């Protein structure tokens, strides 16, 4: 009998090799390579040479009327928004996040909300027993919702159940890492199993018009464990993020074939589960204390919605040979760039200081438009001068120190004016073409072209730094 062919598959990126090694050559992860048996070769074997001629395909044009896909609205506004206006019939959705962040809670609340509108929804739990899910539902006050609950891990059983004509049209699979297909010879949770299980479920979603929501756990470095490979198979990928210590949770669209990406939904976690946050800016700024050096409000845009957040910087002399740069909620490479531009183009000497940067409230910002706000927070901390508490800042910084216009300027200014901000430090000019809309009433616009204009605003008239000097402190500016 022929020996089964073995192969080695990286559990992080899915690349296949024929020998084991400690580190995956493809993605660089350590200890992720596991032995799995190779899939049996198909009957056609040697490519297209055997197996007959294919069917001829008919081409069509791009014009033609296609109706908008029907959607199920759960009534949980933030969830519906990130899906692009509700769950699309026959779509597959992947929701990733750290363990314990609240994925199961959100899915259960969504299933219950749909059930309350008489849309049947199945909750298939592979991680928790039925009793555990019931207890959680009781705690959330959802025990009377008509959710079709079952504990199962066999994809064959799940597909057979959902094939039935009276089966629910929406199914939550919690989680995809616990699912297994008996035709695949590897343990649940391996890339091969996860991929095969997901493929079977996606195929079911398309064939039967069922919306399938798959929960996936995320590894320490942020990839949905194993199944990065899953992202291209599904229609929508959502990430559920947030700091465990904070009560805010952000649901972020990473990919959506049926709506905009980069959309976020903001939730608050309490002992009664997750609740919608309709006005995130007010929430993110709630704990702000004005008149603090190193704090600056950034007027950002997440998806279609402007969001105001406070950026906090602390610059302090370092006792380390290699000063520390610690960042929470922003890209540390981007901070390094802003610091380098401040040094090289504006003569601000930061080199021997530790720099700590924090986005208050647990939001993660990806926009380059935050550059100017970060620079303002850093310069403000260094000069020990506060940014006016009623001022918002946004703008992108180029390597030459130029401040570049960013998109959605008016939306940012309108949100700032709505929340009572009276001035804005912004780039000169507008991104894009077309006539400039009038800025909103009641907000004074201060336009700058170069980062040194920002630094100059924090310099006292005599040119000396305002920061209280310490012994051995050689001053903050280059001569
Ligand atoms: P869970 O949904 O089980 O997370 P995941 O499925 O992503 O692993 O969430 C568990 C966490 O949420 C747990 O730490 C407790 C907390 N939680 C609340 O704070 N309030 C609640 O009402 C519930 C149900 C959970
Ligand atoms: Mg869970």
Coordinates of C-alpha atoms and ligand atoms in Angstrom, one line a residue:
X1 CA 0.0 0.0 0.0
X2 CA 1.3 3.5 -0.8
X3 CA 2.4 5.5 2.2
X4 CA 0.2 8.6 2.8
X5 CA 2.1 11.7 1.6
X6 CA 3.0 14.0 4.5
X7 CA 3.5 17.7 4.2
X8 CA 4.2 20.6 6.6
X9 CA 1.9 23.5 6.8
X10 CA 2.5 26.8 8.5
X11 CA -0.4 27.4 10.9
X12 CA -0.1 31.1 10.6
X13 CA 0.1 31.8 6.8
X14 CA -0.8 28.4 5.3
X15 CA 2.4 28.0 3.2
X16 CA 3.3 24.4 2.5
X17 CA 6.8 22.8 2.7
X18 CA 8.1 19.3 2.5
X19 CA 10.3 19.5 5.6
X20 CA 9.8 20.7 9.1
X21 CA 11.6 23.8 10.3
X22 CA 11.4 25.9 13.5
X23 CA 10.6 29.1 11.6
X24 CA 8.3 29.6 8.6
X25 CA 10.3 30.9 5.7
X26 CA 7.3 32.6 4.2
X27 CA 5.9 34.6 7.1
X28 CA 8.8 34.4 9.6
X29 CA 6.7 33.1 12.5
X30 CA 8.4 30.6 14.9
X31 CA 6.9 27.2 15.9
X32 CA 4.0 27.4 13.6
X33 CA 4.8 24.5 11.2
X34 CA 2.8 21.3 11.7
X35 CA 2.7 18.0 9.9
X36 CA -0.5 17.3 8.0
X37 CA -1.4 14.7 5.4
X38 CA -1.6 15.9 1.9
X39 CA -5.1 15.9 0.2
X40 CA -5.7 12.9 -2.1
X41 CA -4.9 13.7 -5.7
X42 CA -8.0 14.4 -7.7
X43 CA -9.2 11.9 -10.3
X44 CA -8.0 14.0 -13.2
X45 CA -4.5 13.8 -11.9
X46 CA -2.3 15.3 -14.5
X47 CA -3.8 18.7 -15.1
X48 CA -6.1 19.3 -18.1
X49 CA -4.5 16.6 -20.3
X50 CA -7.2 14.1 -19.3
X51 CA -10.8 14.6 -18.2
X52 CA -12.4 15.8 -21.4
X53 CA -13.2 19.2 -22.8
X54 CA -14.7 22.0 -20.7
X55 CA -18.1 23.6 -21.2
X56 CA -18.0 26.9 -23.2
X57 CA -18.6 30.0 -21.1
X58 CA -20.9 32.9 -22.2
X59 CA -19.6 36.4 -21.7
X60 CA -21.8 39.3 -20.7
X61 CA -21.4 43.1 -20.4
X62 CA -21.1 45.4 -17.4
X63 CA -24.4 47.1 -18.1
X64 CA -27.7 45.6 -17.0
X65 CA -29.9 45.9 -14.0
X66 CA -28.9 44.1 -10.9
X67 CA -31.1 44.6 -7.8
X68 CA -29.5 45.6 -4.5
X69 CA -29.0 42.5 -2.4
X70 CA -31.7 42.0 0.2
X71 CA -30.4 42.5 3.8
X72 CA -31.4 41.5 7.3
X73 CA -31.3 44.4 9.7
X74 CA -30.6 43.4 13.3
X75 CA -31.6 46.7 14.8
X76 CA -28.2 46.9 16.5
X77 CA -27.3 50.1 14.7
X78 CA -23.6 49.9 15.0
X79 CA -23.5 46.3 13.8
X80 CA -25.7 47.0 10.8
X81 CA -23.6 50.0 9.9
X82 CA -20.3 48.1 9.7
X83 CA -22.0 45.4 7.6
X84 CA -22.9 48.2 5.1
X85 CA -26.6 48.4 6.2
X86 CA -27.4 44.9 7.5
X87 CA -26.5 41.3 6.8
X88 CA -26.6 40.4 3.1
X89 CA -28.6 37.3 2.2
X90 CA -26.3 34.5 1.1
X91 CA -23.1 36.1 2.3
X92 CA -20.3 34.9 4.5
X93 CA -18.9 37.1 7.3
X94 CA -15.9 36.6 9.5
X95 CA -15.6 38.3 12.8
X96 CA -12.2 38.2 14.4
X97 CA -10.9 39.4 17.7
X98 CA -8.9 38.6 20.8
X99 CA -10.3 35.9 23.1
X100 CA -12.6 37.5 25.7
X101 CA -13.1 40.7 23.8
X102 CA -16.9 40.1 23.4
X103 CA -17.4 38.3 20.0
X104 CA -19.8 35.7 21.5
X105 CA -21.7 38.3 23.4
X106 CA -22.2 40.4 20.3
X107 CA -23.2 37.5 18.2
X108 CA -25.7 36.3 20.8
X109 CA -27.2 39.8 21.1
X110 CA -27.4 40.1 17.3
X111 CA -29.1 36.7 17.1
X112 CA -31.6 37.7 19.8
X113 CA -32.3 41.1 18.2
X114 CA -33.1 39.3 14.9
X115 CA -35.3 36.8 16.6
X116 CA -37.2 39.6 18.2
X117 CA -38.0 40.8 14.6
X118 CA -39.2 37.3 13.7
X119 CA -36.1 36.5 11.7
X120 CA -34.9 33.0 12.7
X121 CA -31.3 32.8 13.6
X122 CA -29.2 29.8 14.5
X123 CA -26.4 30.0 17.1
X124 CA -24.1 27.1 16.7
X125 CA -21.6 26.9 19.6
X126 CA -18.5 24.8 19.3
X127 CA -16.8 26.3 22.3
X128 CA -19.4 26.6 25.0
X129 CA -22.1 24.1 26.1
X130 CA -25.7 25.0 25.6
X131 CA -26.1 25.7 29.4
X132 CA -23.2 28.2 29.3
X133 CA -24.8 30.1 26.4
X134 CA -28.2 30.0 28.2
X135 CA -26.6 31.4 31.4
X136 CA -25.1 34.3 29.4
X137 CA -28.4 35.0 27.7
X138 CA -30.1 35.1 31.1
X139 CA -27.5 37.6 32.3
X140 CA -28.1 39.7 29.2
X141 CA -31.8 39.6 29.7
X142 CA -32.3 37.8 26.4
X143 CA -33.5 34.4 27.7
X144 CA -36.9 34.8 26.1
X145 CA -35.5 35.4 22.6
X146 CA -36.3 32.7 20.1
X147 CA -32.8 31.8 19.1
X148 CA -32.1 28.4 17.6
X149 CA -29.3 27.2 19.9
X150 CA -27.2 24.1 19.4
X151 CA -23.7 22.9 20.5
X152 CA -22.0 21.2 17.5
X153 CA -18.6 21.0 15.8
X154 CA -19.1 18.7 12.9
X155 CA -19.5 20.7 9.7
X156 CA -21.2 17.7 8.0
X157 CA -24.0 17.8 10.7
X158 CA -24.3 21.6 10.5
X159 CA -24.6 21.7 6.7
X160 CA -27.2 18.9 6.8
X161 CA -29.2 20.8 9.4
X162 CA -29.1 24.1 7.6
X163 CA -29.9 22.4 4.2
X164 CA -33.4 21.7 5.5
X165 CA -36.1 24.0 4.0
X166 CA -37.3 25.2 7.4
X167 CA -33.8 25.9 8.7
X168 CA -33.0 29.5 9.9
X169 CA -31.6 31.8 7.2
X170 CA -28.9 33.2 9.4
X171 CA -26.3 31.1 11.2
X172 CA -23.6 32.1 13.7
X173 CA -20.7 29.6 13.9
X174 CA -18.8 30.2 17.2
X175 CA -16.0 29.6 16.4
X176 CA -14.5 28.4 13.1
X177 CA -11.4 27.1 14.9
X178 CA -13.5 24.4 16.7
X179 CA -15.2 23.1 13.5
X180 CA -14.0 20.0 11.7
X181 CA -14.8 18.1 8.6
X182 CA -14.4 14.3 8.7
X183 CA -13.0 14.1 5.2
X184 CA -9.9 16.1 6.2
X185 CA -7.3 14.2 8.2
X186 CA -6.0 16.9 10.6
X187 CA -7.0 18.1 14.0
X188 CA -9.5 21.0 14.4
X189 CA -7.9 24.4 14.5
X190 CA -5.2 23.6 12.0
X191 CA -5.1 25.6 8.8
X192 CA -6.3 22.7 6.7
X193 CA -9.3 22.0 8.9
X194 CA -10.3 25.6 9.3
X195 CA -10.0 26.3 5.6
X196 CA -11.9 23.2 4.6
X197 CA -14.7 23.9 7.2
X198 CA -15.0 27.5 6.1
X199 CA -15.1 26.5 2.5
X200 CA -18.0 24.1 3.1
X201 CA -19.9 26.8 5.1
X202 CA -19.3 29.5 2.5
X203 CA -20.4 27.2 -0.2
X204 CA -23.6 26.5 1.8
X205 CA -24.2 30.2 2.3
X206 CA -24.0 30.9 -1.5
X207 CA -26.1 27.8 -2.5
X208 CA -28.9 28.2 0.0
X209 CA -28.9 32.0 0.5
X210 CA -28.0 31.8 4.1
X211 CA -26.0 34.5 5.9
X212 CA -23.2 32.7 7.7
X213 CA -21.3 34.5 10.4
X214 CA -18.1 32.8 11.5
X215 CA -16.3 33.8 14.7
X216 CA -12.4 33.5 14.5
X217 CA -9.9 34.0 17.2
X218 CA -6.9 36.2 16.7
X219 CA -3.3 35.4 17.4
X220 CA -1.0 37.6 19.4
X221 CA 0.1 39.5 16.4
X222 CA -3.3 40.3 15.2
X223 CA -3.9 37.8 12.4
X224 CA -7.1 35.7 12.6
X225 CA -5.5 32.6 13.9
X226 CA -4.4 30.4 11.1
X227 CA -7.0 31.6 8.7
X228 CA -5.5 34.8 7.3
X229 CA -6.3 32.3 4.5
X230 CA -9.9 32.7 5.3
X231 CA -10.1 36.4 4.6
X232 CA -10.3 36.0 0.8
X233 CA -12.9 33.3 1.0
X234 CA -15.6 35.4 2.8
X235 CA -17.4 38.5 1.7
X236 CA -17.0 40.6 4.8
X237 CA -14.2 40.6 7.5
X238 CA -14.9 42.5 10.7
X239 CA -12.4 42.9 13.6
X240 CA -13.6 43.4 17.1
X241 CA -10.9 45.4 19.0
X242 CA -10.5 47.3 22.2
X243 CA -8.4 47.3 25.3
X244 CA -9.6 44.9 27.9
X245 CA -9.3 47.5 30.6
X246 CA -11.6 49.9 28.7
X247 CA -15.3 49.5 28.3
X248 CA -15.2 50.6 24.7
X249 CA -15.2 48.1 21.9
X250 CA -14.6 49.0 18.2
X251 CA -16.0 46.8 15.5
X252 CA -14.0 47.6 12.3
X253 CA -14.7 46.6 8.7
X254 CA -11.5 45.3 7.1
X255 CA -13.1 44.0 3.9
X256 CA -16.7 44.3 2.6
X257 CA -17.9 43.2 -0.8
X258 CA -21.3 44.7 0.0
X259 CA -20.4 48.1 1.6
X260 CA -17.7 50.5 2.5
X261 CA -14.6 49.4 4.3
X262 CA -12.9 51.3 7.1
X263 CA -16.3 51.7 8.8
X264 CA -16.4 51.4 12.5
X265 CA -19.0 50.6 15.0
X266 CA -18.5 51.7 18.6
X267 CA -19.9 49.7 21.6
X268 CA -19.8 50.0 25.3
X269 CA -19.4 46.8 27.4
X270 CA -21.2 46.8 30.6
X271 CA -22.6 44.1 32.9
X272 CA -25.7 44.0 30.6
X273 CA -23.6 43.3 27.5
X274 CA -22.8 45.5 24.6
X275 CA -24.7 48.7 23.8
X276 CA -24.5 51.0 20.8
X277 CA -22.6 54.3 21.2
X278 CA -24.3 56.8 18.9
X279 CA -21.9 59.6 19.5
X280 CA -18.4 58.3 19.9
X281 CA -16.7 61.7 19.8
X282 CA -18.5 62.8 23.0
X283 CA -17.6 59.5 24.6
X284 CA -13.9 59.6 23.7
X285 CA -13.6 63.1 24.9
X286 CA -15.6 62.6 28.1
X287 CA -12.7 62.2 30.4
X288 CA -10.6 65.0 29.0
X289 CA -9.2 67.6 31.2
X290 CA -8.3 70.7 29.2
X291 CA -5.2 72.8 29.9
X292 CA -2.8 69.8 30.1
X293 CA 0.5 70.0 28.2
X294 CA 0.9 67.2 25.7
X295 CA -2.8 66.6 25.0
X296 CA -4.4 67.6 21.7
X297 CA -7.7 66.7 20.1
X298 CA -7.5 65.1 16.7
X299 CA -10.5 65.4 14.3
X300 CA -10.4 62.1 12.5
X301 CA -12.6 60.2 10.1
X302 CA -13.4 56.6 10.5
X303 CA -15.3 55.2 7.5
X304 CA -18.1 57.6 6.8
X305 CA -18.1 59.2 10.3
X306 CA -16.0 61.9 11.8
X307 CA -14.6 60.9 15.2
X308 CA -12.8 63.2 17.6
X309 CA -10.2 61.7 20.0
X310 CA -7.6 63.0 22.3
X311 CA -4.0 62.3 21.5
X312 CA -1.7 62.4 24.5
X313 CA 2.1 62.6 24.4
X314 CA 4.6 62.6 27.2
X315 CA 8.2 63.7 26.4
X316 CA 10.6 63.3 29.3
X317 CA 14.4 63.2 29.6
X318 CA 15.6 59.6 29.3
X319 CA 18.1 57.8 31.5
X320 CA 18.5 55.1 28.9
X321 CA 21.1 55.0 26.3
X322 CA 18.4 54.1 23.8
X323 CA 15.5 56.4 24.6
X324 CA 12.1 54.7 24.8
X325 CA 9.3 55.2 22.3
X326 CA 6.0 53.6 23.4
X327 CA 2.9 54.0 21.4
X328 CA -0.7 52.8 22.2
X329 CA -3.3 53.2 19.5
X330 CA -1.1 54.5 16.7
X331 CA 1.6 53.2 14.3
X332 CA 5.0 53.4 16.0
X333 CA 6.8 53.8 12.6
X334 CA 4.7 56.8 11.9
X335 CA 5.6 58.3 15.3
X336 CA 9.3 57.7 14.5
X337 CA 8.8 59.6 11.2
X338 CA 7.0 62.6 12.9
X339 CA 9.8 62.8 15.4
X340 CA 12.5 62.6 12.7
X341 CA 10.8 65.4 10.7
X342 CA 10.5 67.5 13.9
X343 CA 14.2 67.1 14.5
X344 CA 15.5 67.4 10.9
X345 CA 13.2 70.1 9.5
X346 CA 12.3 72.2 12.5
X347 CA 15.4 71.9 14.7
X348 CA 13.4 70.4 17.7
X349 CA 15.8 68.2 19.6
X350 CA 14.0 65.2 20.9
X351 CA 16.8 62.6 20.7
X352 CA 17.6 62.2 24.4
X353 CA 14.0 62.0 25.5
X354 CA 11.6 59.1 26.1
X355 CA 8.4 59.6 24.1
X356 CA 5.1 58.0 25.1
X357 CA 2.1 58.4 22.9
X358 CA -1.5 57.3 23.7
X359 CA -4.8 57.6 21.9
X360 CA -7.3 58.0 24.8
X361 CA -10.3 55.7 25.0
X362 CA -8.7 52.6 23.4
X363 CA -9.4 53.6 19.7
X364 CA -6.7 52.7 17.1
X365 CA -6.1 55.3 14.5
X366 CA -4.7 54.4 11.1
X367 CA -5.1 57.8 9.3
X368 CA -2.0 59.8 8.3
X369 CA -4.2 62.8 9.0
X370 CA -3.3 62.3 12.7
X371 CA 0.4 63.3 12.0
X372 CA -0.1 67.0 12.8
X373 CA -2.1 66.2 16.0
X374 CA 0.7 63.9 17.1
X375 CA 3.3 66.5 16.4
X376 CA 1.3 69.1 18.3
X377 CA 1.0 66.8 21.3
X378 CA 4.7 66.1 21.2
X379 CA 5.8 69.7 20.8
X380 CA 3.3 70.8 23.5
X381 CA 4.7 68.3 26.0
X382 CA 8.2 69.3 25.2
X383 CA 7.5 73.0 25.6
X384 CA 5.3 72.4 28.6
X385 CA 2.7 74.6 26.9
X386 CA -0.9 73.3 26.6
X387 CA -2.7 73.3 23.2
X388 CA -5.8 75.5 23.5
X389 CA -8.5 73.2 24.9
X390 CA -11.1 74.3 22.4
X391 CA -8.8 73.6 19.4
X392 CA -8.8 70.6 17.1
X393 CA -5.9 69.6 14.8
X394 CA -5.5 67.5 11.7
X395 CA -3.1 67.2 8.8
X396 CA -0.6 64.9 7.1
X397 CA 3.1 65.6 7.4
X398 CA 5.5 65.0 4.6
X399 CA 9.2 64.2 5.0
X400 CA 10.1 67.7 4.0
X401 CA 8.1 69.0 6.9
X402 CA 5.3 70.3 4.7
X403 CA 1.8 70.0 6.0
X404 CA -0.5 68.3 3.5
X405 CA -4.2 68.7 3.0
X406 CA -6.4 65.7 4.0
X407 CA -9.7 64.4 2.8
X408 CA -13.1 65.3 4.4
X409 CA -12.0 68.6 5.8
X410 CA -15.5 70.0 6.2
X411 CA -16.9 66.9 7.9
X412 CA -14.1 67.1 10.5
X413 CA -14.7 70.8 11.1
X414 CA -18.4 70.3 11.3
X415 CA -18.1 67.6 13.9
X416 CA -15.6 69.8 15.9
X417 CA -18.0 72.8 15.7
X418 CA -20.9 70.6 16.8
X419 CA -19.0 69.5 19.9
X420 CA -18.2 73.1 20.9
X421 CA -14.6 73.5 19.5
X422 CA -13.9 77.0 18.5
X423 CA -10.6 76.8 16.5
X424 CA -8.9 74.4 14.2
X425 CA -5.3 74.1 13.2
X426 CA -5.4 72.6 9.7
X427 CA -3.3 72.3 6.5
X428 CA -3.6 75.1 3.9
X429 CA -5.7 74.2 0.9
X430 CA -8.0 71.3 0.3
X431 CA -7.5 67.8 -1.0
X432 CA -9.3 67.1 -4.3
X433 CA -10.8 69.5 -6.8
X434 CA -14.1 71.4 -7.0
X435 CA -15.2 74.6 -5.2
X436 CA -14.4 74.8 -1.5
X437 CA -17.5 74.6 0.7
X438 CA -17.8 77.2 3.4
X439 CA -16.3 76.2 6.7
X440 CA -18.9 75.8 9.5
X441 CA -19.9 78.8 11.5
X442 CA -18.3 79.5 14.8
X443 CA -14.9 77.9 14.3
X444 CA -11.8 79.9 13.6
X445 CA -9.5 78.2 11.0
X446 CA -5.8 78.6 11.4
X447 CA -4.0 77.2 8.3
X448 CA -0.4 76.2 8.3
X449 CA 1.9 75.1 5.4
X450 CA 5.0 73.8 7.3
X451 CA 5.6 72.0 10.5
X452 CA 7.8 74.8 11.7
X453 CA 4.7 77.0 11.8
X454 CA 3.3 74.6 14.4
X455 CA 6.6 74.6 16.4
X456 CA 6.6 78.5 16.3
X457 CA 3.2 78.6 18.0
X458 CA 4.7 76.9 21.0
X459 CA 7.7 79.1 21.2
X460 CA 7.6 82.0 23.7
X461 CA 8.6 85.4 22.2
X462 CA 12.1 85.4 23.7
X463 CA 13.0 82.2 21.8
X464 CA 13.9 80.2 24.9
X465 CA 12.1 77.0 25.7
X466 CA 9.4 77.3 28.3
X467 CA 9.9 73.9 29.7
X468 CA 11.3 73.9 33.2
X469 CA 14.9 73.1 33.0
X470 CA 16.6 70.3 34.8
X471 CA 20.2 70.0 35.8
X472 CA 22.3 68.9 32.8
X473 CA 19.5 69.8 30.4
X474 CA 21.1 71.2 27.4
X475 CA 18.1 72.9 26.0
X476 CA 15.6 71.7 23.4
X477 CA 16.6 73.6 20.3
X478 CA 19.6 73.2 18.1
X479 CA 21.8 76.2 17.9
Ligands
LIG1 P1 -17.1 36.9 25.2 O1 -18.2 37.3 24.3 O2 -17.2 35.5 25.8 O3 -15.7 37.0 24.4 P2 -15.2 36.2 23.1 O4 -16.3 35.4 22.6 O5 -14.7 37.2 22.2 O6 -14.1 35.3 23.6 O7 -16.9 38.0 26.3 C1 -16.4 37.7 27.5 C2 -16.0 38.9 28.2 O8 -17.0 39.9 28.2 C3 -15.8 38.5 29.6 O9 -14.5 39.0 30.0 C4 -16.8 39.1 30.4 C5 -17.3 40.3 29.6 N1 -18.8 40.5 29.7 C6 -19.2 41.6 30.3 O10 -18.5 42.5 30.7 N2 -20.6 41.9 30.3 C7 -21.5 41.0 29.9 O11 -22.7 41.2 30.0 C8 -21.0 39.8 29.3 C9 -21.9 38.7 28.8 C10 -19.6 39.6 29.2
LIG2 MG1 -16.5 33.3 22.6

